[in-house]
Amino acid sequence: MPEAAPSTTTSTTPIIVSVRGEASIEADPELCEIAVTVSARDKDRRTTLEQLTQRNKELLAQLKGTYGDALEKLETGRIAVYPEHRSKRTDKIGPYQGSVRVRVVVKDFNVLGEMITNLADGPGRSLDGPIWSMRRDSEVYRQARTEAVGEAIRRAREYADALGSQLTALLELADTGLSTGGAPAPQGRAMYATAFAGRAPEEGLPELDLEPTRQSVYAAVEARFSGTQPGNL
C-alpha cells in the first residue's frame, strides 16, 4: 500500500482571509438639474425659426444675467424644427413646430425656487426636473470609500481573532462598486411646468418651495489578507 503524502502545511504557512467591506452614507445633494425647453409654432417656417431664436436668446440672457453665479453648468441640448403634418392629397405642409432644450445645473439652492418660477413664466417654455445629485469629486465619495476599506479591515481582524490568528499583510484590494441614489418623493421626483405664448408675465410670482432629496452614497471593496496559522486549531 502506498504511503500517504506528507502534509505541506506547517506552522509558518500563512492563511488567506478574504472579506468584503461596505459603507453607505446619506448626504445632502450638491447639485440640482432641470431642463428648460423653449418652443415656437407658426404656419411659416421662417417665422417659427425667428420666434425660436428670440425665445432661446431671452432664456439664455435671463439665466446668465440673473442667475449666472448660481449655475454649475448651462448646456444647449436637442434642437428640432419640423412641420407638424403634411397632406398626402395636396402635399400641403402644416404648421411648423420648433424647440430647443437647455440643460441647467444649479449649485446655489438658495435661488432655486425663485429661478424655477421665473423661468416657467416665460412664453413658450416648459420645465422638467429636478434631478438631485452629488459632484463627481464630492468629498462624500472619498468618505464612503474610506469607510468601506475600514470595514474590510475590521471584518478581517474579527475572522483572524476568531481563529486565534493575526493578520500579517494585505495581498489585494479591489473596488467593486460606488453608486449614488436618492429616494423618490412620495408623488415622484419630477416637476413639470409650462408657460404658454401670449400670457403676460405676473408680478410678484410666488417662490416654489423645494425639498432636496438626500443622496445615498454606497461603496464596496473586496480585500485579501495573509495571516499567521491559527493558534487554537
PDB file of N, CA, C and O in Angstrom, residues 18-19 23 29 39 42 49 51-52 68 78 98 108 123 126 165 168 184 187 215 221-222 225 233:
ATOM      1  N   SER A  18     -10.258  36.393   3.105  1.00  0.00           N
ATOM      2  CA  SER A  18     -10.903  37.210   2.072  1.00  0.00           C
ATOM      3  C   SER A  18     -12.199  37.788   2.632  1.00  0.00           C
ATOM      4  O   SER A  18     -13.046  37.045   3.150  1.00  0.00           O
ATOM      5  N   VAL A  19     -12.376  39.099   2.508  1.00  0.00           N
ATOM      6  CA  VAL A  19     -13.555  39.767   3.076  1.00  0.00           C
ATOM      7  C   VAL A  19     -14.073  40.819   2.106  1.00  0.00           C
ATOM      8  O   VAL A  19     -13.403  41.192   1.143  1.00  0.00           O
ATOM      9  N   ALA A  23     -19.944  50.366   2.776  1.00  0.00           N
ATOM     10  CA  ALA A  23     -20.298  51.589   3.503  1.00  0.00           C
ATOM     11  C   ALA A  23     -21.408  52.306   2.759  1.00  0.00           C
ATOM     12  O   ALA A  23     -21.417  52.343   1.524  1.00  0.00           O
ATOM     13  N   PRO A  29     -27.762  66.731  -1.271  1.00  0.00           N
ATOM     14  CA  PRO A  29     -27.263  66.876  -2.646  1.00  0.00           C
ATOM     15  C   PRO A  29     -26.476  68.171  -2.805  1.00  0.00           C
ATOM     16  O   PRO A  29     -26.668  69.135  -2.064  1.00  0.00           O
ATOM     17  N   SER A  39     -40.153  76.544 -26.961  1.00  0.00           N
ATOM     18  CA  SER A  39     -40.879  76.122 -28.157  1.00  0.00           C
ATOM     19  C   SER A  39     -41.447  77.322 -28.913  1.00  0.00           C
ATOM     20  O   SER A  39     -41.672  78.393 -28.341  1.00  0.00           O
ATOM     21  N   ASP A  42     -45.638  78.207 -35.745  1.00  0.00           N
ATOM     22  CA  ASP A  42     -46.250  79.126 -36.701  1.00  0.00           C
ATOM     23  C   ASP A  42     -46.443  78.397 -38.027  1.00  0.00           C
ATOM     24  O   ASP A  42     -45.751  77.408 -38.296  1.00  0.00           O
ATOM     25  N   LEU A  49     -38.697  79.828 -36.879  1.00  0.00           N
ATOM     26  CA  LEU A  49     -37.277  79.917 -36.551  1.00  0.00           C
ATOM     27  C   LEU A  49     -36.946  81.232 -35.858  1.00  0.00           C
ATOM     28  O   LEU A  49     -36.156  81.259 -34.900  1.00  0.00           O
ATOM     29  N   GLN A  51     -38.982  83.146 -34.036  1.00  0.00           N
ATOM     30  CA  GLN A  51     -39.526  83.106 -32.676  1.00  0.00           C
ATOM     31  C   GLN A  51     -38.670  82.230 -31.762  1.00  0.00           C
ATOM     32  O   GLN A  51     -38.385  82.594 -30.616  1.00  0.00           O
ATOM     33  N   LEU A  52     -38.273  81.078 -32.315  1.00  0.00           N
ATOM     34  CA  LEU A  52     -37.467  80.152 -31.524  1.00  0.00           C
ATOM     35  C   LEU A  52     -36.122  80.766 -31.164  1.00  0.00           C
ATOM     36  O   LEU A  52     -35.665  80.662 -30.015  1.00  0.00           O
ATOM     37  N   GLY A  68     -26.402  83.714 -13.154  1.00  0.00           N
ATOM     38  CA  GLY A  68     -25.113  83.178 -13.596  1.00  0.00           C
ATOM     39  C   GLY A  68     -24.248  82.636 -12.476  1.00  0.00           C
ATOM     40  O   GLY A  68     -23.636  81.569 -12.608  1.00  0.00           O
ATOM     41  N   ARG A  78     -30.908  69.208 -27.310  1.00  0.00           N
ATOM     42  CA  ARG A  78     -31.576  68.870 -28.569  1.00  0.00           C
ATOM     43  C   ARG A  78     -32.280  70.087 -29.178  1.00  0.00           C
ATOM     44  O   ARG A  78     -32.962  70.846 -28.495  1.00  0.00           O
ATOM     45  N   GLY A  98     -41.034  74.203 -33.501  1.00  0.00           N
ATOM     46  CA  GLY A  98     -39.601  74.258 -33.201  1.00  0.00           C
ATOM     47  C   GLY A  98     -39.360  74.214 -31.703  1.00  0.00           C
ATOM     48  O   GLY A  98     -40.185  74.703 -30.917  1.00  0.00           O
ATOM     49  N   ASP A 108     -26.343  76.688  -6.357  1.00  0.00           N
ATOM     50  CA  ASP A 108     -26.823  77.509  -5.239  1.00  0.00           C
ATOM     51  C   ASP A 108     -28.326  77.298  -5.086  1.00  0.00           C
ATOM     52  O   ASP A 108     -29.124  77.856  -5.841  1.00  0.00           O
ATOM     53  N   PRO A 123     -42.663  82.955 -22.173  1.00  0.00           N
ATOM     54  CA  PRO A 123     -43.528  82.411 -23.230  1.00  0.00           C
ATOM     55  C   PRO A 123     -42.901  81.197 -23.904  1.00  0.00           C
ATOM     56  O   PRO A 123     -41.708  81.150 -24.168  1.00  0.00           O
ATOM     57  N   SER A 126     -41.254  75.112 -21.258  1.00  0.00           N
ATOM     58  CA  SER A 126     -41.670  74.015 -20.383  1.00  0.00           C
ATOM     59  C   SER A 126     -40.457  73.554 -19.597  1.00  0.00           C
ATOM     60  O   SER A 126     -39.321  73.586 -20.096  1.00  0.00           O
ATOM     61  N   SER A 165      -5.627  33.847  15.130  1.00  0.00           N
ATOM     62  CA  SER A 165      -4.591  34.205  14.180  1.00  0.00           C
ATOM     63  C   SER A 165      -4.372  35.709  14.204  1.00  0.00           C
ATOM     64  O   SER A 165      -5.118  36.450  14.849  1.00  0.00           O
ATOM     65  N   THR A 168      -1.081  39.581   8.778  1.00  0.00           N
ATOM     66  CA  THR A 168       0.317  39.946   8.548  1.00  0.00           C
ATOM     67  C   THR A 168       0.516  40.884   7.369  1.00  0.00           C
ATOM     68  O   THR A 168       1.450  41.681   7.371  1.00  0.00           O
ATOM     69  N   PRO A 184     -37.105  58.501  -4.227  1.00  0.00           N
ATOM     70  CA  PRO A 184     -38.070  59.391  -4.868  1.00  0.00           C
ATOM     71  C   PRO A 184     -39.047  59.956  -3.852  1.00  0.00           C
ATOM     72  O   PRO A 184     -39.337  59.340  -2.831  1.00  0.00           O
ATOM     73  N   GLN A 187     -44.759  61.542  -4.314  1.00  0.00           N
ATOM     74  CA  GLN A 187     -45.518  61.713  -5.539  1.00  0.00           C
ATOM     75  C   GLN A 187     -44.608  61.764  -6.755  1.00  0.00           C
ATOM     76  O   GLN A 187     -44.957  62.324  -7.777  1.00  0.00           O
ATOM     77  N   GLN A 215     -29.141  62.157  -0.768  1.00  0.00           N
ATOM     78  CA  GLN A 215     -28.483  61.172  -1.606  1.00  0.00           C
ATOM     79  C   GLN A 215     -27.841  60.077  -0.754  1.00  0.00           C
ATOM     80  O   GLN A 215     -27.247  60.357   0.292  1.00  0.00           O
ATOM     81  N   VAL A 221     -15.708  47.279  -1.275  1.00  0.00           N
ATOM     82  CA  VAL A 221     -14.384  46.781  -1.661  1.00  0.00           C
ATOM     83  C   VAL A 221     -14.276  45.314  -1.269  1.00  0.00           C
ATOM     84  O   VAL A 221     -14.990  44.834  -0.381  1.00  0.00           O
ATOM     85  N   GLU A 222     -13.393  44.607  -1.954  1.00  0.00           N
ATOM     86  CA  GLU A 222     -13.041  43.242  -1.587  1.00  0.00           C
ATOM     87  C   GLU A 222     -11.545  43.209  -1.287  1.00  0.00           C
ATOM     88  O   GLU A 222     -10.749  43.796  -2.036  1.00  0.00           O
ATOM     89  N   PHE A 225      -6.207  39.221   2.817  1.00  0.00           N
ATOM     90  CA  PHE A 225      -5.112  39.397   3.747  1.00  0.00           C
ATOM     91  C   PHE A 225      -4.428  38.048   3.994  1.00  0.00           C
ATOM     92  O   PHE A 225      -5.063  36.990   3.927  1.00  0.00           O
ATOM     93  N   LEU A 233      -6.089  25.638  16.716  1.00  0.00           N
ATOM     94  CA  LEU A 233      -6.550  24.509  15.926  1.00  0.00           C
ATOM     95  C   LEU A 233      -5.615  23.323  16.101  1.00  0.00           C
ATOM     96  O   LEU A 233      -4.427  23.496  16.326  1.00  0.00           O
TER      97      LEU A 233
END
